[in-house]
Amino acid sequence: MADAGKKSMVTDLTQGGVFSNLARLALPFMLSNLLQMLYSMIDMIVVGQYVGSTGLSAVTVSSQIIVLMTTIATGFASAGQVLISQQVGTKDDEGRKKTIGTLFSTLLLMAGVMTVVGVGLHGPMLRLLKVPEEAFPQAVDYMLVCSGGIVFTYGYNSISAILRGMGDGKRPFIFIAIASAVNVVLDILFVGPMGLMAAGAAWATIIAQAVSFVISVVYLYRNREGFGFDFRLGSFRIHKKSLSILLRLGLPAALQHSAISISMLFINGFVNGYGLAASAAFGVGRRVEMFPTTLTSSVSMAVSAMVGQNMAAGKVERSKSAVYYALGINASIIVTAFVIFAFWPREVFAVFTQDGSVLELSRLVMRTILIGLPAFAIMHAFNPFIQGIGNAKLGLIIGLMDGVVARIGLCILFERVLHMGLWGVLLGYTLATYVTAIPAMVYFLSGVWKKRRMLV
């Protein structure tokens, strides 16, 4: 193991073929994200089969709140990835070490705050979202368990972001694969034979994330020389310069993700007003949509890392090529998903539930998913370029336009003003994705980004 520690974990993405680098980096990201998506998928499938619509509704709404609570981790992890990738591009090893220590300590403190918020305010937040009364007790259980273990979610996000910035996709995949195996076994055991319902799914997820986080920390500690961080207490000091850049990038990114998450809470509130079946169907539809979007977002992660390293190294054309290759890969993924969802909507829904009232809504929900799919191919090719060059302000503006102006505004327009009912809510939800995708594409094609300075 000592020898392994001497081998650097950094992958130089400024050399070699652009497509081969992108594909080699994106593939483990795809596998990692698919396995991570398996967390929520297994939760929904097992809960749907053993508990029914009440469990599906509880998990759908509570998990949206948990997603909102983790947006800080997502935003700062994204900032850490961008900063580390640019430090790799400029060979700034000492700066990278300071960034890693600062990111670890900052997110640990934030995780403590989020635990207090989740445990202390779970009731008012669930009431605000109009959780169906039948599902309310299970929603409370799910949220309390996940809030208590959110530190592991924050910890894993930070480690994954650091490794992605270093161009390493293999180790996050290994760590998440272990967690997925644990999650599958515990989900079936807790929700099935032990009858813990939605709380069982939450316990399975949190324990799996804890196992993944602990194993990743132990591995990185044993290979600390190659990782570039010694794990000494003094190395966890929060460095002013690193924190300043992380705040400059992380706060807008966190606000961007928060705006989208808050908009999703509003959408859930609208949908929940149409009853338990609608709430469960929307939850299943969101999970179904995650299959193609998880793959395209994995390509997005690879593009962000490549753009960060290459732009910092002054290799602009390689960065542009990565974006165009990503667009082609994303298009092939979306076309495949479109065909499956268009021809077999009910069959896809039946994987999650056999509830007839939910299956009746499958075509309506799937129709909205089909409308929005092309936007993800565009968004996950051009948005990571904005992230990779460190333009957090533009990302925030686009996120606010999507989450606050478009997603909520269109739903109100279609449902309340035009009286289109549930279909109007779903249509507003999916059309808002284009408000994110199109401005990012226009910004990239305009070339105005060429005047920006790098972070390092």
Tab-separated table of N, CA, C and O in Angstrom, residues 227-346:
chain	number	residue	atom	x	y	z
A	227	PHE	N	-2.784	11.291	-2.970
A	227	PHE	CA	-3.954	12.161	-2.927
A	227	PHE	C	-3.543	13.621	-2.814
A	227	PHE	O	-4.252	14.526	-3.267
A	228	GLY	N	-2.389	13.857	-2.199
A	228	GLY	CA	-1.891	15.225	-2.065
A	228	GLY	C	-2.415	15.943	-0.845
A	228	GLY	O	-2.441	17.178	-0.797
A	229	PHE	N	-2.827	15.184	0.182
A	229	PHE	CA	-3.336	15.775	1.419
A	229	PHE	C	-2.953	14.843	2.563
A	229	PHE	O	-3.248	13.641	2.518
A	230	ASP	N	-2.299	15.377	3.606
A	230	ASP	CA	-1.721	14.516	4.640
A	230	ASP	C	-2.660	14.174	5.794
A	230	ASP	O	-2.323	13.370	6.667
A	231	PHE	N	-3.845	14.808	5.846
A	231	PHE	CA	-4.857	14.539	6.880
A	231	PHE	C	-4.393	14.895	8.299
A	231	PHE	O	-4.985	14.464	9.271
A	232	ARG	N	-3.346	15.694	8.427
A	232	ARG	CA	-2.965	16.179	9.743
A	232	ARG	C	-3.954	17.253	10.186
A	232	ARG	O	-4.552	17.949	9.357
A	233	LEU	N	-4.116	17.394	11.509
A	233	LEU	CA	-5.103	18.324	12.039
A	233	LEU	C	-4.888	19.738	11.507
A	233	LEU	O	-5.847	20.434	11.143
A	234	GLY	N	-3.626	20.156	11.433
A	234	GLY	CA	-3.328	21.498	10.944
A	234	GLY	C	-3.705	21.719	9.493
A	234	GLY	O	-3.954	22.856	9.067
A	235	SER	N	-3.773	20.642	8.715
A	235	SER	CA	-4.109	20.757	7.287
A	235	SER	C	-5.586	21.043	7.059
A	235	SER	O	-5.993	21.400	5.950
A	236	PHE	N	-6.403	20.848	8.107
A	236	PHE	CA	-7.827	21.124	7.991
A	236	PHE	C	-8.143	22.596	8.304
A	236	PHE	O	-9.309	22.969	8.394
A	237	ARG	N	-7.084	23.392	8.481
A	237	ARG	CA	-7.307	24.814	8.742
A	237	ARG	C	-7.979	25.465	7.529
A	237	ARG	O	-7.665	25.159	6.384
A	238	ILE	N	-8.907	26.372	7.821
A	238	ILE	CA	-9.596	27.089	6.754
A	238	ILE	C	-8.723	28.260	6.306
A	238	ILE	O	-8.466	29.186	7.073
A	239	HIS	N	-8.247	28.192	5.070
A	239	HIS	CA	-7.355	29.217	4.524
A	239	HIS	C	-8.185	30.347	3.898
A	239	HIS	O	-9.112	30.088	3.130
A	240	LYS	N	-7.830	31.556	4.234
A	240	LYS	CA	-8.616	32.717	3.836
A	240	LYS	C	-8.767	32.826	2.318
A	240	LYS	O	-9.868	33.050	1.802
A	241	LYS	N	-7.650	32.662	1.587
A	241	LYS	CA	-7.711	32.812	0.133
A	241	LYS	C	-8.570	31.715	-0.499
A	241	LYS	O	-9.405	31.991	-1.368
A	242	SER	N	-8.376	30.463	-0.054
A	242	SER	CA	-9.165	29.356	-0.596
A	242	SER	C	-10.644	29.537	-0.273
A	242	SER	O	-11.513	29.323	-1.120
A	243	LEU	N	-10.918	29.953	0.975
A	243	LEU	CA	-12.309	30.161	1.381
A	243	LEU	C	-12.948	31.275	0.564
A	243	LEU	O	-14.117	31.183	0.176
A	244	SER	N	-12.164	32.328	0.293
A	244	SER	CA	-12.694	33.453	-0.478
A	244	SER	C	-13.146	33.005	-1.865
A	244	SER	O	-14.235	33.369	-2.331
A	245	ILE	N	-12.317	32.197	-2.520
A	245	ILE	CA	-12.682	31.715	-3.862
A	245	ILE	C	-13.853	30.743	-3.783
A	245	ILE	O	-14.774	30.792	-4.605
A	246	LEU	N	-13.834	29.844	-2.781
A	246	LEU	CA	-14.934	28.889	-2.624
A	246	LEU	C	-16.247	29.601	-2.358
A	246	LEU	O	-17.295	29.197	-2.874
A	247	LEU	N	-16.198	30.676	-1.554
A	247	LEU	CA	-17.416	31.444	-1.295
A	247	LEU	C	-17.881	32.161	-2.556
A	247	LEU	O	-19.086	32.208	-2.843
A	248	ARG	N	-16.924	32.709	-3.301
A	248	ARG	CA	-17.279	33.435	-4.521
A	248	ARG	C	-17.933	32.520	-5.554
A	248	ARG	O	-18.846	32.927	-6.276
A	249	LEU	N	-17.479	31.279	-5.599
A	249	LEU	CA	-18.062	30.308	-6.525
A	249	LEU	C	-19.202	29.526	-5.886
A	249	LEU	O	-20.214	29.239	-6.523
A	250	GLY	N	-19.006	29.153	-4.613
A	250	GLY	CA	-19.939	28.244	-3.965
A	250	GLY	C	-21.267	28.857	-3.609
A	250	GLY	O	-22.312	28.209	-3.756
A	251	LEU	N	-21.259	30.115	-3.126
A	251	LEU	CA	-22.526	30.740	-2.743
A	251	LEU	C	-23.473	30.917	-3.931
A	251	LEU	O	-24.655	30.548	-3.834
A	252	PRO	N	-23.009	31.462	-5.071
A	252	PRO	CA	-23.909	31.530	-6.227
A	252	PRO	C	-24.377	30.149	-6.690
A	252	PRO	O	-25.538	29.975	-7.062
A	253	ALA	N	-23.455	29.166	-6.663
A	253	ALA	CA	-23.848	27.816	-7.073
A	253	ALA	C	-24.882	27.235	-6.114
A	253	ALA	O	-25.857	26.596	-6.533
A	254	ALA	N	-24.676	27.448	-4.798
A	254	ALA	CA	-25.636	26.955	-3.808
A	254	ALA	C	-26.979	27.651	-3.980
A	254	ALA	O	-28.047	27.002	-3.889
A	255	LEU	N	-26.955	28.961	-4.221
A	255	LEU	CA	-28.205	29.696	-4.442
A	255	LEU	C	-28.906	29.212	-5.706
A	255	LEU	O	-30.136	29.115	-5.759
A	256	GLN	N	-28.097	28.923	-6.733
A	256	GLN	CA	-28.663	28.408	-7.989
A	256	GLN	C	-29.369	27.081	-7.748
A	256	GLN	O	-30.526	26.890	-8.146
A	257	HIS	N	-28.669	26.148	-7.074
A	257	HIS	CA	-29.274	24.846	-6.794
A	257	HIS	C	-30.466	25.002	-5.847
A	257	HIS	O	-31.469	24.281	-5.981
A	258	SER	N	-30.360	25.934	-4.909
A	258	SER	CA	-31.451	26.154	-3.958
A	258	SER	C	-32.693	26.677	-4.665
A	258	SER	O	-33.815	26.265	-4.359
A	259	ALA	N	-32.485	27.607	-5.596
A	259	ALA	CA	-33.617	28.170	-6.335
A	259	ALA	C	-34.368	27.075	-7.081
A	259	ALA	O	-35.611	27.028	-7.074
A	260	ILE	N	-33.609	26.181	-7.699
A	260	ILE	CA	-34.236	25.078	-8.433
A	260	ILE	C	-34.928	24.121	-7.467
A	260	ILE	O	-36.054	23.663	-7.714
A	261	SER	N	-34.269	23.823	-6.338
A	261	SER	CA	-34.861	22.915	-5.346
A	261	SER	C	-36.119	23.509	-4.726
A	261	SER	O	-37.114	22.812	-4.529
A	262	ILE	N	-36.071	24.818	-4.419
A	262	ILE	CA	-37.251	25.481	-3.853
A	262	ILE	C	-38.393	25.458	-4.854
A	262	ILE	O	-39.561	25.225	-4.493
A	263	SER	N	-38.060	25.681	-6.121
A	263	SER	CA	-39.110	25.629	-7.146
A	263	SER	C	-39.739	24.235	-7.200
A	263	SER	O	-40.944	24.097	-7.387
A	264	MET	N	-38.901	23.205	-6.994
A	264	MET	CA	-39.425	21.843	-6.999
A	264	MET	C	-40.341	21.595	-5.803
A	264	MET	O	-41.305	20.839	-5.890
A	265	LEU	N	-40.041	22.242	-4.680
A	265	LEU	CA	-40.925	22.127	-3.521
A	265	LEU	C	-42.292	22.745	-3.832
A	265	LEU	O	-43.329	22.209	-3.450
A	266	PHE	N	-42.264	23.889	-4.523
A	266	PHE	CA	-43.526	24.513	-4.932
A	266	PHE	C	-44.294	23.611	-5.889
A	266	PHE	O	-45.513	23.465	-5.783
A	267	ILE	N	-43.570	23.019	-6.844
A	267	ILE	CA	-44.214	22.121	-7.804
A	267	ILE	C	-44.847	20.951	-7.063
A	267	ILE	O	-45.988	20.553	-7.348
A	268	ASN	N	-44.096	20.390	-6.097
A	268	ASN	CA	-44.659	19.296	-5.307
A	268	ASN	C	-45.915	19.744	-4.578
A	268	ASN	O	-46.873	18.985	-4.456
A	269	GLY	N	-45.893	20.962	-4.062
A	269	GLY	CA	-47.079	21.487	-3.384
A	269	GLY	C	-48.270	21.567	-4.321
A	269	GLY	O	-49.398	21.199	-3.962
A	270	PHE	N	-48.024	22.059	-5.566
A	270	PHE	CA	-49.100	22.116	-6.565
A	270	PHE	C	-49.637	20.716	-6.861
A	270	PHE	O	-50.845	20.479	-6.876
A	271	VAL	N	-48.706	19.783	-7.116
A	271	VAL	CA	-49.097	18.423	-7.484
A	271	VAL	C	-49.830	17.742	-6.333
A	271	VAL	O	-50.846	17.048	-6.543
A	272	ASN	N	-49.347	17.917	-5.101
A	272	ASN	CA	-49.976	17.275	-3.949
A	272	ASN	C	-51.424	17.701	-3.782
A	272	ASN	O	-52.246	16.960	-3.218
A	273	GLY	N	-51.755	18.897	-4.275
A	273	GLY	CA	-53.129	19.363	-4.202
A	273	GLY	C	-54.092	18.535	-5.037
A	273	GLY	O	-55.313	18.618	-4.851
A	274	TYR	N	-53.557	17.716	-5.945
A	274	TYR	CA	-54.409	16.866	-6.790
A	274	TYR	C	-54.554	15.452	-6.228
A	274	TYR	O	-55.080	14.571	-6.910
A	275	GLY	N	-54.059	15.241	-5.009
A	275	GLY	CA	-54.295	13.966	-4.343
A	275	GLY	C	-53.086	13.042	-4.301
A	275	GLY	O	-52.023	13.321	-4.867
A	276	LEU	N	-53.304	11.917	-3.614
A	276	LEU	CA	-52.231	10.964	-3.363
A	276	LEU	C	-51.697	10.330	-4.642
A	276	LEU	O	-50.496	10.169	-4.813
A	277	ALA	N	-52.595	9.964	-5.573
A	277	ALA	CA	-52.165	9.309	-6.810
A	277	ALA	C	-51.284	10.235	-7.641
A	277	ALA	O	-50.258	9.813	-8.186
A	278	ALA	N	-51.682	11.512	-7.726
A	278	ALA	CA	-50.884	12.483	-8.486
A	278	ALA	C	-49.514	12.676	-7.846
A	278	ALA	O	-48.496	12.747	-8.538
A	279	SER	N	-49.484	12.763	-6.519
A	279	SER	CA	-48.220	12.931	-5.804
A	279	SER	C	-47.288	11.749	-6.063
A	279	SER	O	-46.102	11.929	-6.347
A	280	ALA	N	-47.838	10.535	-5.982
A	280	ALA	CA	-47.031	9.337	-6.215
A	280	ALA	C	-46.576	9.252	-7.671
A	280	ALA	O	-45.425	8.894	-7.959
A	281	ALA	N	-47.468	9.590	-8.619
A	281	ALA	CA	-47.129	9.516	-10.047
A	281	ALA	C	-46.028	10.506	-10.403
A	281	ALA	O	-45.121	10.192	-11.183
A	282	PHE	N	-46.095	11.702	-9.839
A	282	PHE	CA	-45.060	12.697	-10.100
A	282	PHE	C	-43.721	12.226	-9.536
A	282	PHE	O	-42.669	12.411	-10.159
A	283	GLY	N	-43.769	11.594	-8.365
A	283	GLY	CA	-42.547	11.057	-7.771
A	283	GLY	C	-41.920	9.985	-8.639
A	283	GLY	O	-40.700	9.966	-8.844
A	284	VAL	N	-42.752	9.093	-9.175
A	284	VAL	CA	-42.237	8.052	-10.067
A	284	VAL	C	-41.684	8.678	-11.345
A	284	VAL	O	-40.614	8.300	-11.830
A	285	GLY	N	-42.408	9.665	-11.887
A	285	GLY	CA	-41.953	10.326	-13.103
A	285	GLY	C	-40.605	10.996	-12.932
A	285	GLY	O	-39.749	10.937	-13.824
A	286	ARG	N	-40.396	11.614	-11.776
A	286	ARG	CA	-39.103	12.243	-11.496
A	286	ARG	C	-37.984	11.205	-11.486
A	286	ARG	O	-36.886	11.457	-11.980
A	287	ARG	N	-38.262	10.030	-10.920
A	287	ARG	CA	-37.242	8.978	-10.876
A	287	ARG	C	-36.969	8.432	-12.269
A	287	ARG	O	-35.825	8.159	-12.630
A	288	VAL	N	-38.014	8.287	-13.081
A	288	VAL	CA	-37.852	7.802	-14.451
A	288	VAL	C	-37.000	8.787	-15.256
A	288	VAL	O	-36.104	8.399	-16.006
A	289	GLU	N	-37.290	10.065	-15.095
A	289	GLU	CA	-36.557	11.110	-15.804
A	289	GLU	C	-35.076	11.102	-15.444
A	289	GLU	O	-34.214	11.499	-16.247
A	290	MET	N	-34.773	10.620	-14.240
A	290	MET	CA	-33.389	10.607	-13.776
A	290	MET	C	-32.495	9.666	-14.574
A	290	MET	O	-31.281	9.865	-14.612
A	291	PHE	N	-33.064	8.644	-15.225
A	291	PHE	CA	-32.229	7.713	-15.987
A	291	PHE	C	-31.430	8.432	-17.072
A	291	PHE	O	-30.197	8.408	-17.061
A	292	PRO	N	-32.074	9.091	-18.045
A	292	PRO	CA	-31.276	9.772	-19.071
A	292	PRO	C	-30.553	11.000	-18.542
A	292	PRO	O	-29.418	11.282	-18.958
A	293	THR	N	-31.186	11.765	-17.626
A	293	THR	CA	-30.549	12.998	-17.154
A	293	THR	C	-29.331	12.716	-16.275
A	293	THR	O	-28.410	13.527	-16.218
A	294	THR	N	-29.330	11.578	-15.600
A	294	THR	CA	-28.150	11.205	-14.826
A	294	THR	C	-26.970	10.932	-15.748
A	294	THR	O	-25.825	11.310	-15.455
A	295	LEU	N	-27.217	10.295	-16.868
A	295	LEU	CA	-26.151	10.010	-17.832
A	295	LEU	C	-25.604	11.295	-18.442
A	295	LEU	O	-24.391	11.489	-18.547
A	296	THR	N	-26.513	12.198	-18.837
A	296	THR	CA	-26.043	13.447	-19.444
A	296	THR	C	-25.347	14.341	-18.409
A	296	THR	O	-24.392	15.051	-18.739
A	297	SER	N	-25.812	14.317	-17.159
A	297	SER	CA	-25.145	15.120	-16.134
A	297	SER	C	-23.760	14.557	-15.816
A	297	SER	O	-22.861	15.299	-15.386
A	298	SER	N	-23.571	13.260	-16.034
A	298	SER	CA	-22.238	12.661	-15.862
A	298	SER	C	-21.278	13.186	-16.912
A	298	SER	O	-20.108	13.468	-16.621
A	299	VAL	N	-21.767	13.318	-18.130
A	299	VAL	CA	-20.966	13.932	-19.193
A	299	VAL	C	-20.641	15.375	-18.806
A	299	VAL	O	-19.531	15.868	-19.025
A	300	SER	N	-21.617	16.030	-18.199
A	300	SER	CA	-21.431	17.409	-17.754
A	300	SER	C	-20.284	17.526	-16.755
A	300	SER	O	-19.469	18.449	-16.826
A	301	MET	N	-20.201	16.590	-15.809
A	301	MET	CA	-19.113	16.592	-14.827
A	301	MET	C	-17.753	16.467	-15.506
A	301	MET	O	-16.787	17.141	-15.138
A	302	ALA	N	-17.682	15.598	-16.495
A	302	ALA	CA	-16.423	15.398	-17.212
A	302	ALA	C	-16.034	16.656	-17.979
A	302	ALA	O	-14.860	17.053	-18.008
A	303	VAL	N	-17.011	17.313	-18.607
A	303	VAL	CA	-16.739	18.544	-19.356
A	303	VAL	C	-16.209	19.624	-18.418
A	303	VAL	O	-15.244	20.327	-18.729
A	304	SER	N	-16.844	19.774	-17.249
A	304	SER	CA	-16.423	20.789	-16.293
A	304	SER	C	-14.968	20.592	-15.874
A	304	SER	O	-14.189	21.562	-15.816
A	305	ALA	N	-14.597	19.338	-15.589
A	305	ALA	CA	-13.214	19.052	-15.194
A	305	ALA	C	-12.241	19.341	-16.338
A	305	ALA	O	-11.171	19.922	-16.130
A	306	MET	N	-12.619	18.944	-17.552
A	306	MET	CA	-11.740	19.178	-18.703
A	306	MET	C	-11.590	20.661	-19.007
A	306	MET	O	-10.493	21.147	-19.289
A	307	VAL	N	-12.702	21.387	-18.946
A	307	VAL	CA	-12.647	22.826	-19.223
A	307	VAL	C	-11.800	23.533	-18.171
A	307	VAL	O	-10.977	24.399	-18.492
A	308	GLY	N	-11.973	23.160	-16.907
A	308	GLY	CA	-11.203	23.779	-15.835
A	308	GLY	C	-9.710	23.623	-16.034
A	308	GLY	O	-8.947	24.600	-15.959
A	309	GLN	N	-9.266	22.397	-16.307
A	309	GLN	CA	-7.836	22.157	-16.491
A	309	GLN	C	-7.302	22.824	-17.759
A	309	GLN	O	-6.246	23.454	-17.745
A	310	ASN	N	-8.029	22.678	-18.858
A	310	ASN	CA	-7.513	23.172	-20.140
A	310	ASN	C	-7.552	24.693	-20.255
A	310	ASN	O	-6.629	25.298	-20.804
A	311	MET	N	-8.603	25.318	-19.725
A	311	MET	CA	-8.649	26.779	-19.771
A	311	MET	C	-7.563	27.375	-18.891
A	311	MET	O	-6.941	28.381	-19.248
A	312	ALA	N	-7.302	26.758	-17.726
A	312	ALA	CA	-6.228	27.242	-16.850
A	312	ALA	C	-4.866	27.079	-17.513
A	312	ALA	O	-3.945	27.868	-17.266
A	313	ALA	N	-4.750	26.055	-18.359
A	313	ALA	CA	-3.489	25.817	-19.073
A	313	ALA	C	-3.417	26.591	-20.387
A	313	ALA	O	-2.443	26.452	-21.142
A	314	GLY	N	-4.456	27.386	-20.679
A	314	GLY	CA	-4.455	28.206	-21.889
A	314	GLY	C	-4.837	27.458	-23.151
A	314	GLY	O	-4.614	27.960	-24.257
A	315	LYS	N	-5.448	26.284	-23.031
A	315	LYS	CA	-5.804	25.473	-24.205
A	315	LYS	C	-7.302	25.612	-24.489
A	315	LYS	O	-8.124	24.752	-24.147
A	316	VAL	N	-7.639	26.721	-25.137
A	316	VAL	CA	-9.034	27.089	-25.363
A	316	VAL	C	-9.725	26.134	-26.338
A	316	VAL	O	-10.865	25.722	-26.113
A	317	GLU	N	-9.058	25.769	-27.433
A	317	GLU	CA	-9.696	24.928	-28.452
A	317	GLU	C	-10.033	23.538	-27.905
A	317	GLU	O	-11.039	22.946	-28.285
A	318	ARG	N	-9.199	23.012	-27.034
A	318	ARG	CA	-9.501	21.716	-26.410
A	318	ARG	C	-10.772	21.830	-25.560
A	318	ARG	O	-11.588	20.901	-25.523
A	319	SER	N	-10.939	22.946	-24.880
A	319	SER	CA	-12.131	23.163	-24.064
A	319	SER	C	-13.382	23.214	-24.932
A	319	SER	O	-14.407	22.604	-24.607
A	320	LYS	N	-13.306	23.925	-26.050
A	320	LYS	CA	-14.455	24.021	-26.954
A	320	LYS	C	-14.796	22.658	-27.558
A	320	LYS	O	-15.972	22.292	-27.673
A	321	SER	N	-13.770	21.898	-27.917
A	321	SER	CA	-14.005	20.577	-28.494
A	321	SER	C	-14.716	19.663	-27.498
A	321	SER	O	-15.597	18.871	-27.876
A	322	ALA	N	-14.358	19.768	-26.217
A	322	ALA	CA	-14.995	18.940	-25.190
A	322	ALA	C	-16.490	19.217	-25.135
A	322	ALA	O	-17.306	18.285	-24.975
A	323	VAL	N	-16.883	20.481	-25.291
A	323	VAL	CA	-18.298	20.851	-25.261
A	323	VAL	C	-19.045	20.236	-26.440
A	323	VAL	O	-20.137	19.672	-26.288
A	324	TYR	N	-18.472	20.324	-27.630
A	324	TYR	CA	-19.144	19.788	-28.823
A	324	TYR	C	-19.248	18.254	-28.768
A	324	TYR	O	-20.273	17.680	-29.160
A	325	TYR	N	-18.202	17.599	-28.303
A	325	TYR	CA	-18.284	16.149	-28.142
A	325	TYR	C	-19.364	15.776	-27.129
A	325	TYR	O	-20.108	14.804	-27.320
A	326	ALA	N	-19.455	16.538	-26.058
A	326	ALA	CA	-20.465	16.272	-25.031
A	326	ALA	C	-21.872	16.404	-25.602
A	326	ALA	O	-22.757	15.611	-25.285
A	327	LEU	N	-22.067	17.404	-26.450
A	327	LEU	CA	-23.383	17.603	-27.064
A	327	LEU	C	-23.783	16.385	-27.894
A	327	LEU	O	-24.939	15.937	-27.858
A	328	GLY	N	-22.835	15.823	-28.632
A	328	GLY	CA	-23.121	14.636	-29.431
A	328	GLY	C	-23.442	13.423	-28.578
A	328	GLY	O	-24.386	12.667	-28.863
A	329	ILE	N	-22.673	13.221	-27.519
A	329	ILE	CA	-22.926	12.088	-26.613
A	329	ILE	C	-24.289	12.233	-25.958
A	329	ILE	O	-25.082	11.275	-25.885
A	330	ASN	N	-24.598	13.437	-25.485
A	330	ASN	CA	-25.882	13.677	-24.816
A	330	ASN	C	-27.052	13.435	-25.757
A	330	ASN	O	-28.087	12.883	-25.355
A	331	ALA	N	-26.908	13.856	-26.999
A	331	ALA	CA	-27.993	13.683	-27.971
A	331	ALA	C	-28.312	12.204	-28.176
A	331	ALA	O	-29.487	11.812	-28.249
A	332	SER	N	-27.301	11.364	-28.243
A	332	SER	CA	-27.530	9.925	-28.431
A	332	SER	C	-28.238	9.321	-27.222
A	332	SER	O	-29.115	8.449	-27.372
A	333	ILE	N	-27.903	9.786	-26.032
A	333	ILE	CA	-28.561	9.296	-24.814
A	333	ILE	C	-30.029	9.689	-24.791
A	333	ILE	O	-30.913	8.874	-24.502
A	334	ILE	N	-30.303	10.949	-25.127
A	334	ILE	CA	-31.666	11.471	-25.076
A	334	ILE	C	-32.563	10.805	-26.114
A	334	ILE	O	-33.723	10.478	-25.842
A	335	VAL	N	-32.044	10.586	-27.316
A	335	VAL	CA	-32.842	9.932	-28.366
A	335	VAL	C	-33.242	8.520	-27.933
A	335	VAL	O	-34.396	8.091	-28.117
A	336	THR	N	-32.317	7.785	-27.344
A	336	THR	CA	-32.617	6.424	-26.874
A	336	THR	C	-33.713	6.447	-25.813
A	336	THR	O	-34.678	5.660	-25.862
A	337	ALA	N	-33.579	7.352	-24.839
A	337	ALA	CA	-34.582	7.449	-23.774
A	337	ALA	C	-35.934	7.873	-24.335
A	337	ALA	O	-36.977	7.375	-23.904
A	338	PHE	N	-35.917	8.772	-25.307
A	338	PHE	CA	-37.165	9.272	-25.899
A	338	PHE	C	-37.975	8.129	-26.499
A	338	PHE	O	-39.194	8.040	-26.312
A	339	VAL	N	-37.301	7.251	-27.222
A	339	VAL	CA	-37.986	6.123	-27.862
A	339	VAL	C	-38.616	5.200	-26.808
A	339	VAL	O	-39.782	4.805	-26.916
A	340	ILE	N	-37.854	4.873	-25.772
A	340	ILE	CA	-38.354	3.963	-24.729
A	340	ILE	C	-39.541	4.580	-24.002
A	340	ILE	O	-40.584	3.934	-23.812
A	341	PHE	N	-39.423	5.841	-23.609
A	341	PHE	CA	-40.478	6.493	-22.845
A	341	PHE	C	-41.733	6.726	-23.676
A	341	PHE	O	-42.850	6.688	-23.156
A	342	ALA	N	-41.553	6.971	-24.978
A	342	ALA	CA	-42.700	7.254	-25.840
A	342	ALA	C	-43.539	6.007	-26.104
A	342	ALA	O	-44.773	6.078	-26.158
A	343	PHE	N	-42.895	4.869	-26.249
A	343	PHE	CA	-43.621	3.654	-26.628
A	343	PHE	C	-44.055	2.794	-25.434
A	343	PHE	O	-45.017	2.030	-25.538
A	344	TRP	N	-43.353	2.909	-24.300
A	344	TRP	CA	-43.685	2.034	-23.161
A	344	TRP	C	-43.804	2.804	-21.847
A	344	TRP	O	-43.157	2.451	-20.846
A	345	PRO	N	-44.636	3.844	-21.797
A	345	PRO	CA	-44.736	4.636	-20.561
A	345	PRO	C	-45.314	3.851	-19.386
A	345	PRO	O	-44.791	3.926	-18.267
A	346	ARG	N	-46.372	3.114	-19.620
A	346	ARG	CA	-47.013	2.371	-18.536
A	346	ARG	C	-46.108	1.260	-18.015
A	346	ARG	O	-46.036	1.003	-16.813
